[in-house]
Coordinates of C-alpha atoms in Angstrom, one line a residue:
Chain Q
M1 CA -22.8 68.6 -94.6
P2 CA -22.1 69.1 -91.2
E3 CA -24.4 66.0 -90.6
S4 CA -22.7 63.8 -92.4
K5 CA -19.4 64.7 -91.6
E6 CA -20.6 63.7 -88.0
T7 CA -22.3 60.3 -88.9
K8 CA -18.6 59.8 -91.5
R9 CA -17.4 60.1 -87.8
K10 CA -19.6 57.8 -85.9
K11 CA -19.1 55.2 -88.5
S12 CA -15.7 55.4 -89.0
I13 CA -15.5 54.6 -85.0
G14 CA -17.6 52.1 -85.0
A15 CA -15.4 50.4 -87.7
R16 CA -12.2 50.8 -86.0
V17 CA -13.1 49.3 -83.1
V18 CA -14.7 46.6 -84.6
G19 CA -11.4 45.8 -86.5
I20 CA -9.4 46.5 -82.7
V21 CA -11.9 43.3 -81.6
A22 CA -11.6 41.4 -84.5
G23 CA -8.5 42.1 -85.6
F24 CA -5.6 40.1 -86.2
P25 CA -3.3 41.9 -83.8
L26 CA -5.9 41.3 -80.1
A27 CA -5.8 37.3 -81.6
C28 CA -1.9 37.5 -81.5
T29 CA -2.4 39.5 -78.0
C30 CA -4.1 36.6 -77.3
L31 CA -3.0 33.8 -78.2
L32 CA 0.9 34.8 -76.9
L33 CA -1.1 35.5 -73.0
L34 CA -3.0 32.4 -73.2
G35 CA 0.7 30.7 -74.1
L36 CA 1.9 32.9 -71.3
L37 CA -0.3 32.5 -68.1
T38 CA -0.5 28.2 -69.5
W39 CA 3.8 28.2 -69.2
L40 CA 3.5 29.7 -65.4
G41 CA 0.5 28.3 -65.0
T42 CA 3.0 24.1 -65.6
L43 CA 5.6 26.7 -63.7
E44 CA 3.7 27.3 -60.3
Q45 CA 1.7 24.0 -60.3
V46 CA 5.1 22.1 -59.3
D47 CA 4.5 24.4 -55.9
H48 CA 1.0 24.6 -54.6
T49 CA -1.8 22.0 -56.3
L50 CA -2.9 22.0 -60.1
L51 CA -5.8 22.3 -58.4
A52 CA -5.5 26.2 -56.8
T53 CA -3.1 26.4 -60.6
T54 CA -5.8 26.1 -62.9
K55 CA -8.4 28.1 -60.8
K56 CA -6.0 31.1 -60.0
Y57 CA -5.5 31.2 -63.7
F58 CA -8.3 30.4 -65.6
N59 CA -10.8 32.2 -63.3
Y60 CA -14.1 34.1 -63.8
R61 CA -13.7 35.7 -60.6
T62 CA -10.2 37.7 -61.2
L63 CA -9.9 40.3 -63.6
Y64 CA -6.2 39.7 -63.1
L65 CA -3.1 38.0 -61.5
F66 CA 0.0 37.4 -59.9
P67 CA 1.7 34.7 -60.7
E68 CA 3.9 33.5 -58.5
F69 CA 7.6 31.8 -59.3
N70 CA 9.8 29.8 -56.4
D71 CA 7.3 30.6 -54.4
K72 CA 7.9 34.9 -55.2
T73 CA 5.3 36.7 -56.2
V74 CA 6.0 38.7 -59.0
P75 CA 4.5 42.3 -59.2
I76 CA 4.4 41.9 -63.0
P77 CA -0.3 41.9 -63.8
L78 CA -1.5 39.7 -66.5
P79 CA -5.0 38.8 -67.5
N80 CA -7.0 36.1 -65.7
G81 CA -7.1 32.9 -68.8
F82 CA -10.8 32.7 -68.0
W83 CA -10.7 36.5 -69.5
V84 CA -8.8 36.7 -72.1
G85 CA -10.7 33.8 -73.7
L86 CA -13.5 34.8 -73.7
V87 CA -11.7 38.3 -75.5
F88 CA -10.2 35.2 -78.3
F89 CA -13.5 34.4 -78.0
F90 CA -15.8 37.2 -79.5
N91 CA -12.2 38.3 -81.8
L92 CA -12.3 34.7 -83.5
L93 CA -16.2 34.9 -83.8
L94 CA -16.4 38.1 -85.2
G95 CA -13.4 38.1 -87.3
T96 CA -14.5 34.5 -88.9
I97 CA -17.7 36.7 -89.8
L98 CA -16.7 39.9 -90.6
R99 CA -12.8 39.1 -92.3
V100 CA -12.0 36.2 -93.6
R101 CA -13.8 35.7 -97.5
K102 CA -16.5 33.7 -97.9
S103 CA -15.5 31.4 -101.2
W104 CA -15.5 27.9 -101.9
K105 CA -11.3 28.5 -101.1
Q106 CA -11.8 29.7 -98.1
V107 CA -14.1 26.7 -96.6
G108 CA -11.5 24.8 -94.2
I109 CA -10.7 28.2 -92.5
L110 CA -14.2 28.2 -91.7
I111 CA -13.9 24.8 -90.5
S112 CA -10.9 25.2 -88.8
H113 CA -12.4 28.6 -87.4
S114 CA -15.5 27.0 -86.4
G115 CA -13.2 24.3 -84.4
M116 CA -11.6 26.7 -82.5
L117 CA -14.0 28.4 -81.3
L118 CA -15.8 24.9 -80.0
L119 CA -12.9 24.5 -78.0
L120 CA -12.8 27.4 -76.2
L121 CA -16.8 27.1 -75.5
S122 CA -15.6 23.8 -74.2
A123 CA -13.1 25.6 -71.8
F124 CA -15.9 28.4 -70.9
V125 CA -19.7 25.3 -70.3
T126 CA -16.3 23.4 -68.1
Q127 CA -14.9 26.2 -66.7
V128 CA -19.3 27.6 -65.5
W129 CA -21.1 23.9 -64.8
S130 CA -18.0 20.9 -64.4
K131 CA -18.2 19.2 -61.7
R132 CA -15.1 18.2 -59.9
G133 CA -14.9 15.3 -56.6
N134 CA -12.8 12.4 -55.2
M135 CA -14.0 8.9 -54.3
A136 CA -11.9 6.4 -52.4
I137 CA -12.2 3.3 -52.2
D138 CA -10.6 0.2 -50.2
E139 CA -10.0 -2.4 -51.9
G140 CA -13.2 -5.1 -52.1
E141 CA -15.9 -2.3 -51.4
T142 CA -18.1 -0.1 -53.6
S143 CA -18.7 3.4 -52.9
N144 CA -21.6 5.3 -55.0
V145 CA -20.9 8.9 -53.7
A146 CA -17.9 11.1 -54.9
Q147 CA -16.5 14.3 -52.5
H148 CA -16.0 17.9 -53.6
Y149 CA -12.6 18.7 -53.3
T150 CA -13.1 22.4 -51.1
D151 CA -16.7 22.5 -50.5
H152 CA -17.8 21.9 -46.6
V153 CA -21.6 21.9 -46.2
I154 CA -23.4 21.1 -42.8
E155 CA -25.7 17.9 -43.6
V156 CA -28.4 17.6 -40.2
S157 CA -30.5 13.9 -41.1
E158 CA -32.9 12.5 -39.8
T159 CA -32.5 8.6 -38.6
A160 CA -34.8 5.7 -38.4
G161 CA -34.0 1.8 -37.6
G162 CA -29.9 3.7 -36.1
S163 CA -29.4 3.9 -39.4
I164 CA -29.5 7.6 -41.0
S165 CA -33.0 7.7 -42.9
R166 CA -32.7 11.4 -45.0
V167 CA -30.4 14.1 -44.9
H168 CA -31.1 18.0 -44.9
V169 CA -28.0 20.0 -46.5
I170 CA -27.6 23.9 -45.3
G171 CA -25.2 24.6 -48.9
T172 CA -22.0 26.0 -49.7
K173 CA -22.8 28.9 -50.5
H174 CA -24.8 29.1 -47.1
L175 CA -21.7 29.2 -45.3
V176 CA -18.7 31.2 -48.0
D177 CA -19.5 34.0 -46.9
L178 CA -19.8 33.3 -43.0
K179 CA -16.7 34.7 -40.2
P180 CA -15.9 33.4 -36.6
E181 CA -17.8 36.6 -35.6
D182 CA -21.1 36.1 -38.1
E183 CA -24.4 34.1 -36.5
R184 CA -26.8 32.8 -38.9
L185 CA -30.5 31.4 -38.3
F186 CA -31.0 28.2 -41.0
R187 CA -34.6 27.8 -41.0
M188 CA -34.8 24.2 -41.6
K189 CA -37.7 22.7 -44.3
G190 CA -39.5 19.7 -43.3
L191 CA -37.7 19.4 -40.1
P192 CA -39.4 20.2 -36.1
F193 CA -36.1 23.0 -35.4
D194 CA -34.0 25.2 -36.9
V195 CA -30.2 25.2 -36.3
M196 CA -27.8 28.2 -35.5
V197 CA -24.1 28.5 -36.4
Q198 CA -21.4 30.5 -34.7
N199 CA -17.7 30.9 -35.2
Y200 CA -17.7 29.6 -38.5
H201 CA -13.7 29.5 -39.3
R202 CA -12.9 28.4 -43.4
N203 CA -10.4 26.2 -41.6
A204 CA -10.3 24.9 -38.6
M205 CA -9.1 21.8 -36.2
P206 CA -10.9 20.5 -32.9
H207 CA -8.3 19.8 -30.4
P208 CA -9.0 18.1 -26.6
E209 CA -8.6 21.2 -24.7
E210 CA -5.7 19.6 -21.9
Q211 CA -3.9 19.3 -25.1
I212 CA -3.2 22.8 -25.3
D213 CA -3.2 26.8 -23.0
L214 CA -7.3 27.9 -22.7
E215 CA -6.6 31.7 -24.2
P216 CA -9.4 34.2 -23.3
G217 CA -12.8 33.2 -25.4
D218 CA -11.8 29.7 -26.5
E219 CA -15.2 27.7 -25.6
V220 CA -14.8 23.8 -24.5
I221 CA -17.3 22.0 -25.9
D222 CA -18.1 18.2 -24.6
G223 CA -13.4 18.3 -24.1
F224 CA -12.6 19.6 -27.1
V225 CA -11.3 23.4 -28.5
L226 CA -11.7 25.4 -31.7
R227 CA -8.9 26.5 -33.4
G228 CA -9.3 29.2 -36.3
L229 CA -6.3 28.0 -38.8
E230 CA -5.6 30.0 -41.6
P231 CA -7.0 29.3 -45.3
D232 CA -3.9 26.7 -47.3
K233 CA -3.1 29.5 -50.5
K234 CA -2.0 26.8 -51.7
E235 CA -3.9 23.8 -51.1
A236 CA -7.7 24.6 -50.6
E237 CA -7.9 21.1 -50.9
R238 CA -6.5 20.8 -47.7
D239 CA -9.2 23.0 -45.9
L240 CA -10.7 21.6 -42.7
A241 CA -14.3 23.6 -42.3
G242 CA -15.2 23.7 -38.2
C243 CA -18.0 25.5 -36.0
H244 CA -20.5 26.2 -34.0
A245 CA -23.8 24.8 -34.3
R246 CA -27.4 25.3 -31.9
I247 CA -30.3 23.9 -32.1
A248 CA -32.8 26.2 -31.8
S249 CA -37.0 25.6 -31.8
K250 CA -39.3 26.7 -34.6
G251 CA -40.2 30.2 -32.4
G252 CA -36.2 30.7 -31.9
E253 CA -35.5 29.5 -29.2
L254 CA -32.0 27.9 -28.7
I255 CA -32.4 24.1 -27.2
G256 CA -30.2 22.0 -25.5
E257 CA -25.6 22.2 -25.6
T258 CA -23.5 23.8 -28.1
I259 CA -22.3 21.1 -30.5
L260 CA -18.8 21.7 -32.1
L261 CA -18.6 20.5 -35.6
S262 CA -15.6 19.9 -37.7
S263 CA -14.7 18.5 -40.9
A264 CA -12.1 16.7 -39.2
C265 CA -14.6 14.7 -37.7
V266 CA -15.1 10.9 -38.1
H267 CA -19.1 10.6 -37.1
P268 CA -21.4 12.6 -37.1
A269 CA -22.4 15.0 -33.7
T270 CA -26.4 12.8 -32.4
F271 CA -29.5 14.6 -30.5
K272 CA -32.3 15.0 -29.4
V273 CA -35.5 17.6 -30.2
E274 CA -39.4 15.3 -29.5
D275 CA -37.4 11.8 -29.0
K276 CA -36.0 12.4 -32.8
V277 CA -32.9 11.1 -33.0
Y278 CA -30.7 13.1 -34.9
T279 CA -27.5 14.2 -36.4
I280 CA -25.4 17.2 -38.0
T281 CA -21.1 17.2 -39.3
I282 CA -19.9 19.5 -41.9
R283 CA -18.1 18.2 -43.9
K284 CA -17.4 18.6 -48.1
A285 CA -19.8 18.0 -50.3
L286 CA -21.0 14.8 -51.4
W287 CA -22.6 13.9 -55.3
T288 CA -24.8 11.0 -55.7
I289 CA -23.2 8.7 -58.5
P290 CA -26.0 6.6 -60.5
F291 CA -24.6 3.6 -60.6
D292 CA -22.0 2.4 -57.7
V293 CA -17.7 1.8 -58.8
Q294 CA -16.6 -1.2 -56.6
L295 CA -12.8 -1.5 -56.1
D296 CA -11.8 -5.4 -57.1
K297 CA -8.6 -5.0 -57.0
F298 CA -5.7 -2.1 -56.9
T299 CA -2.0 -2.5 -58.2
H300 CA 0.9 -0.6 -58.6
E301 CA 4.7 -1.0 -59.8
F302 CA 7.4 2.3 -59.7
H303 CA 10.3 2.1 -61.9
P304 CA 13.2 0.3 -60.4
G305 CA 15.0 2.6 -58.0
T306 CA 12.7 4.9 -58.0
R307 CA 9.6 6.9 -56.4
R308 CA 8.2 7.5 -59.2
P309 CA 5.4 6.0 -60.5
R310 CA 5.7 3.6 -64.5
V311 CA 1.7 1.6 -63.5
F312 CA -0.7 2.3 -60.6
K313 CA -4.3 1.0 -61.1
S314 CA -7.3 0.4 -61.0
E315 CA -9.3 -3.2 -61.8
I316 CA -13.1 -1.9 -60.2
T317 CA -16.3 -3.6 -61.3
R318 CA -19.9 -1.1 -62.1
V319 CA -22.1 -2.4 -60.9
V320 CA -25.6 0.0 -62.8
K321 CA -29.3 -1.1 -60.9
D322 CA -31.2 -1.9 -64.3
E323 CA -34.5 0.8 -64.2
E324 CA -36.7 -1.6 -65.7
S325 CA -35.9 -5.3 -63.9
E326 CA -34.6 -4.1 -61.3
K327 CA -31.3 -6.5 -62.5
Q328 CA -27.7 -5.3 -61.4
I329 CA -25.9 -5.2 -64.6
K330 CA -21.9 -6.0 -63.5
T331 CA -19.4 -4.8 -66.0
E332 CA -14.9 -5.0 -65.4
K333 CA -14.0 -2.1 -66.2
L334 CA -10.0 -1.5 -66.2
I335 CA -8.9 2.5 -64.4
E336 CA -5.0 3.5 -64.9
M337 CA -3.5 6.9 -65.3
N338 CA -4.4 8.8 -69.1
H339 CA -7.1 5.6 -69.4
P340 CA -10.2 7.5 -67.5
M341 CA -13.6 5.2 -67.5
R342 CA -16.0 7.1 -69.1
Y343 CA -20.0 6.6 -68.4
R344 CA -23.1 8.4 -67.9
G345 CA -21.4 11.1 -68.3
F346 CA -18.5 10.9 -65.5
T347 CA -15.3 10.6 -65.7
F348 CA -13.3 8.5 -63.6
F349 CA -9.4 9.3 -63.4
Q350 CA -7.0 7.0 -61.9
A351 CA -5.7 9.8 -59.5
S352 CA -4.3 8.0 -55.9
W353 CA -3.9 5.7 -53.8
G354 CA -3.2 4.5 -50.2
P355 CA -1.4 4.0 -47.8
Q356 CA 1.8 5.2 -49.7
D357 CA 3.2 5.1 -46.1
D358 CA 3.3 1.5 -45.8
P359 CA 5.9 -0.3 -47.6
A360 CA 4.5 -3.2 -46.0
A361 CA 0.7 -2.5 -47.0
T362 CA -1.3 -6.3 -48.7
E363 CA -4.6 -4.2 -48.6
F364 CA -4.5 -0.5 -50.6
Y365 CA -7.3 1.9 -51.2
S366 CA -7.5 3.8 -54.7
V367 CA -8.5 7.4 -55.4
F368 CA -10.4 8.6 -58.2
E369 CA -11.0 12.1 -59.7
V370 CA -14.7 11.5 -60.4
V371 CA -16.0 14.0 -62.9
K372 CA -18.9 15.7 -64.5
N373 CA -19.3 17.9 -67.5
P374 CA -21.3 18.3 -70.7
A375 CA -18.1 20.0 -72.5
D376 CA -15.9 16.3 -71.5
H377 CA -15.1 15.8 -75.4
G378 CA -15.9 19.1 -76.4
P379 CA -11.6 19.7 -77.2
L380 CA -11.8 16.0 -79.5
V381 CA -14.4 17.3 -82.0
A382 CA -12.8 21.1 -81.7
L383 CA -9.2 19.6 -82.3
I384 CA -10.5 16.8 -85.0
I385 CA -13.0 20.0 -86.4
T386 CA -9.5 22.1 -86.8
G387 CA -7.6 19.9 -87.7
F388 CA -9.8 18.1 -90.7
G389 CA -10.7 21.6 -92.0
L390 CA -6.8 22.3 -91.8
F391 CA -5.8 19.3 -93.4
V392 CA -9.4 20.7 -96.1
H393 CA -7.4 24.0 -96.8
F394 CA -3.5 22.5 -97.4
V395 CA -5.1 20.3 -99.7
M396 CA -7.0 22.7 -101.9
K397 CA -4.4 25.3 -101.4
L398 CA -2.3 21.7 -103.3
V399 CA -4.7 20.6 -105.8
L400 CA -5.0 24.6 -107.2
F401 CA -1.6 25.3 -106.8
I402 CA -0.8 21.9 -109.2
V403 CA -3.1 22.9 -111.8
R404 CA -1.6 26.3 -111.8
Q405 CA 1.3 25.3 -112.9
I406 CA 0.2 22.3 -114.6
G407 CA -1.6 25.6 -116.6
R408 CA 1.5 27.3 -116.4
N409 CA 3.2 24.8 -118.7
A410 CA 0.4 24.0 -121.2
Chain K
M1 CA -34.5 68.7 -60.1
P2 CA -32.0 68.5 -61.9
P3 CA -31.1 65.4 -63.8
L4 CA -27.1 63.5 -62.7
P5 CA -24.4 63.6 -64.4
L6 CA -24.7 59.7 -66.5
P7 CA -21.2 59.3 -63.7
L8 CA -22.7 59.8 -60.9
T9 CA -25.8 57.9 -62.2
F10 CA -23.7 55.0 -62.1
L11 CA -21.5 55.2 -58.9
V12 CA -24.7 56.0 -56.8
L13 CA -26.7 52.7 -58.3
A14 CA -23.4 50.8 -58.1
S15 CA -23.2 51.5 -54.5
F16 CA -26.8 50.5 -53.8
I17 CA -25.8 47.2 -55.5
M18 CA -22.6 46.7 -53.7
T19 CA -24.1 47.4 -50.6
G20 CA -26.7 45.4 -51.2
C21 CA -24.5 42.5 -52.0
S22 CA -22.5 43.2 -48.5
K23 CA -25.1 42.5 -46.0
K24 CA -25.8 39.4 -45.1
P25 CA -28.5 36.7 -44.2
A26 CA -29.1 36.4 -40.4
E27 CA -31.8 34.0 -41.3
V28 CA -31.9 31.7 -44.9
E29 CA -34.5 29.1 -45.5
I30 CA -33.2 24.8 -46.3
D31 CA -34.7 23.9 -48.5
Q32 CA -32.0 21.4 -50.2
T33 CA -31.9 17.8 -49.2
R34 CA -29.5 14.9 -50.6
E35 CA -30.2 11.1 -51.2
T36 CA -28.9 9.3 -48.4
T37 CA -25.1 6.6 -50.1
K38 CA -23.3 4.1 -48.8
K39 CA -20.9 6.9 -46.1
D40 CA -24.4 7.0 -44.2
E41 CA -24.3 3.7 -44.2
Q42 CA -21.5 3.6 -41.8
V43 CA -22.1 6.2 -39.5
R44 CA -21.8 5.5 -35.1
L45 CA -24.7 7.6 -34.2
L46 CA -23.8 8.8 -29.7
A47 CA -20.6 9.0 -30.2
S48 CA -18.8 10.9 -28.4
S49 CA -15.7 13.5 -28.9
W50 CA -13.6 11.5 -29.3
Q51 CA -14.7 9.2 -31.3
R52 CA -15.7 11.3 -33.1
F53 CA -12.8 13.8 -33.9
R54 CA -9.4 11.2 -32.4
P55 CA -11.5 7.8 -33.6
G56 CA -9.0 4.9 -31.8
E57 CA -6.5 7.8 -29.7
R58 CA -5.9 6.8 -26.5
H59 CA -7.6 9.3 -23.5
F60 CA -8.5 9.4 -20.4
V61 CA -12.0 10.5 -18.4
Y62 CA -11.7 11.8 -14.9
E63 CA -13.0 14.4 -12.3
V64 CA -11.3 17.4 -11.5
P65 CA -11.0 18.0 -8.2
E66 CA -11.9 21.5 -6.7
G67 CA -8.9 23.6 -6.1
W68 CA -7.1 21.9 -9.1
M69 CA -5.7 23.2 -11.7
L70 CA -5.7 20.8 -15.2
R71 CA -3.3 22.2 -17.5
K72 CA -1.2 20.4 -20.7
S73 CA -0.9 17.4 -21.9
T74 CA 2.4 16.4 -23.3
S75 CA 4.3 13.2 -24.6
M76 CA 5.1 12.1 -21.5
R77 CA 2.4 13.7 -19.1
K78 CA -1.2 11.8 -21.0
V79 CA -3.0 13.6 -18.2
N80 CA -1.1 16.6 -16.0
L81 CA -2.6 19.0 -13.4
S82 CA -1.4 21.2 -10.6
V83 CA -2.3 20.9 -6.7
G84 CA -2.0 23.1 -3.9
T85 CA -2.4 27.1 -3.1
S86 CA 0.2 28.3 -5.3
F87 CA 0.0 25.0 -8.1
E88 CA 3.4 23.7 -6.2
G89 CA 2.7 20.0 -7.3
E90 CA 1.5 18.4 -9.6
V91 CA 0.0 14.6 -10.3
Y92 CA 0.2 13.1 -13.4
V93 CA -1.3 10.6 -15.2
S94 CA 2.2 8.6 -17.8
E95 CA 2.2 5.1 -18.8
T96 CA 5.9 3.8 -19.5
Q97 CA 8.1 1.1 -20.1
G98 CA 9.1 -1.6 -17.7
S99 CA 7.7 -3.8 -15.2
L100 CA 6.7 -3.4 -12.4
E101 CA 8.6 -3.1 -9.5
E102 CA 11.3 -1.4 -11.8
N103 CA 8.9 1.3 -11.5
V104 CA 8.1 1.6 -7.9
N105 CA 11.8 0.8 -7.2
R106 CA 12.7 4.0 -10.1
W107 CA 10.3 6.2 -7.7
R108 CA 12.0 4.8 -4.4
G109 CA 14.8 5.8 -5.6
Q110 CA 14.0 9.0 -6.3
F111 CA 13.4 9.4 -2.7
G112 CA 17.0 7.7 -1.9
L113 CA 14.8 4.1 -0.6
A114 CA 16.3 0.9 -1.0
P115 CA 14.7 -0.9 -3.5
I116 CA 11.4 -4.3 -2.3
S117 CA 11.2 -7.1 -4.4
A118 CA 8.6 -7.9 -6.0
E119 CA 6.7 -9.9 -3.2
E120 CA 7.3 -6.7 -1.2
V121 CA 6.3 -4.7 -4.7
S122 CA 2.6 -7.4 -4.1
Q123 CA 1.8 -6.4 -1.1
L124 CA 1.4 -2.3 -1.7
P125 CA -1.3 -1.3 0.4
R126 CA -4.0 -1.1 -2.6
V127 CA -6.6 2.0 -5.0
L128 CA -9.4 1.9 -6.5
A129 CA -7.8 3.8 -10.0
L130 CA -8.7 2.9 -13.6
G131 CA -10.9 0.6 -12.7
A132 CA -9.1 -2.5 -11.3
E133 CA -7.7 -2.4 -7.8
L134 CA -3.6 -0.8 -8.2
A135 CA -0.9 -0.3 -6.1
M136 CA -0.1 3.1 -4.0
V137 CA 3.5 3.8 -2.9
E138 CA 4.0 6.6 -1.3
A139 CA 7.5 8.4 -0.1
S140 CA 8.5 11.5 1.1
G141 CA 12.2 13.1 1.7
A142 CA 14.7 14.9 -0.2
Y143 CA 13.2 14.5 -3.8
A144 CA 15.3 14.0 -6.5
A145 CA 13.7 14.0 -10.4
G146 CA 17.0 13.5 -11.8
M147 CA 17.6 14.4 -15.3
G148 CA 19.8 16.5 -14.1
R149 CA 18.5 18.4 -10.6
P150 CA 19.4 19.3 -7.7
P151 CA 17.5 17.2 -4.7
R152 CA 14.3 18.4 -3.3
K153 CA 14.2 18.5 0.6
N154 CA 10.4 18.3 2.5
Y155 CA 8.9 17.1 -0.6
A156 CA 6.6 13.7 -1.2
L157 CA 5.3 11.4 -3.3
A158 CA 1.5 9.4 -3.5
G159 CA 1.2 7.0 -6.1
V160 CA -0.6 4.9 -7.7
I161 CA 0.8 2.6 -10.1
G162 CA -0.8 0.0 -12.7
S163 CA 0.6 -3.4 -15.2
T164 CA -0.3 -2.9 -18.8
G165 CA 0.1 -5.8 -21.2
S166 CA 3.2 -3.6 -22.5
G167 CA 4.8 -2.1 -19.3
V168 CA 3.4 -0.1 -16.4
I169 CA 0.6 3.4 -16.1
T170 CA 1.5 5.6 -13.5
I171 CA -0.5 8.2 -11.7
K172 CA 2.1 10.6 -9.9
M173 CA 1.8 13.2 -7.7
V174 CA 5.0 15.1 -6.5
G175 CA 5.7 17.9 -4.8
P176 CA 6.1 19.7 -0.8
E177 CA 5.1 17.4 1.7
A178 CA 2.8 19.6 3.2
V179 CA 0.8 19.3 -0.2
V180 CA 0.8 16.4 -0.6
K181 CA -0.8 15.4 2.9
E182 CA -3.4 17.9 1.9
E183 CA -4.0 17.1 -1.3
R184 CA -3.8 13.0 0.3
D185 CA -7.8 12.4 -0.1
R186 CA -8.9 15.1 -3.0
F187 CA -5.8 12.2 -5.1
L188 CA -7.4 8.9 -3.9
S189 CA -10.8 10.5 -5.1
F190 CA -9.2 12.2 -8.6
C191 CA -7.6 8.1 -9.0
R192 CA -11.0 7.0 -8.4
S193 CA -12.9 8.9 -10.7
L194 CA -10.0 7.8 -13.9
E195 CA -11.3 6.1 -16.9
V196 CA -9.8 5.2 -19.9
G197 CA -12.3 7.0 -22.9
D198 CA -14.4 5.5 -25.2

């Protein structure tokens, strides 16, 4: 008898847990929290950037956050949207499996639930696997490369005939944990030397030595001093990393002078090893697009008497090399606000333009936000499924009601 | 040994994991490469620091004579140095508006000297600076720098001045007369080393 009581008690605890996880109150709580987080995030992104706010509110790296309003922190911790979404996903999944009655009358509900599950799954895929960057092109110029908003890398390049022939990349993951007092030796595979990185700053600026008051510990490198700055908490994409680099032989012996690297530079530093010319630079990570984008014309219009944008549009030519015939296939496209170009898994949004501080400018450049998101169409498909499910459900309810009324009247 | 209670085991394991996470590697092997892009075609090899960090910004390169002290430059003083045993004299390079004649006479006026004509300006002694033969102006006496500051007695000036397209460029040493006299050769050597950087 005591054994069966124990079993019953265990079952009831398990059932109770499942009941909570798959329960309606948890679903309501999650929905309310997601609504609240979206609202607070929308308010916060007025002062901070969209990128920084999205990172703060929907990030798997933090469990909770403190909202900010008018540059003041609200001392109420809220769970991070990523985790609320994850809990809501399992709540919806279990609720659909365990709670929704499995009959043909509930088919609409089941369809709409699966649409919402797909929406949450798309959000998860976007958060974890999507890639974002920007591509700036001058009118008449062509580009095939996007630049990451925040991630920095160090690139060591081989040269041939006066130009870059091969690029070796020290990835962001090997740099993010470095502090100014740390040093790290990077053993470069395929190169006859290694690279020692010292004095790494997430945000720093090089100054000519004569333009600053030198302080103890300042190292003047070729007339410039690297000064660390506080990372920009609001707009991390403004951070420009910097460090000192030393070239080391494969035996570990440091050779050559210290090289100052800064993401604020236009050109890389050049050095020689065994009579071969190499370059080294630190920059925002680049990723190659498998086709070229040529900016033919950029047009912008404002609402009369204001700086509120009415039309921003870029007329571009997409140039794709046909792998079989090696011919270039050119397609003219228009990218404008809310009308991105989607091609081969990449989405190009009209993001910015310039020069914005020169009203007399006649030549412009356009900036596209380039997004590679495996779940790009997920939200659209999810909304169609959810809408269809609700449509089926309401139509069935209506038909059943009419049938019932006819039956009563008969 | 009795088994550890579950929470303690968890804590021990967690502390090991945390310790492992916080240890930074001193060496990392790199085998990542990327394809070359159109951005790589725009790279300039052998660029100087100024070309890398401040492209297009006018700057000067020079050798700082022994005993001189480099000071922070300002918007008016592109190169700013202190000279003398107690650094009581100063040397600075400026770019300013106006004609050669106006600026020579402004300097002379600071020492209470009468203005000279354009012809007399053209006959001033020449010294090598910024890769050209530029006019040299010397004066001594009570120095009134202007801006309401009282004149300083027994001061001297050794200055080099040359026209640019839109104004003039000046290299000026001013300080107590003894200091200017003592540092004159080093000043001329500094002028010879001065160049506009790439």
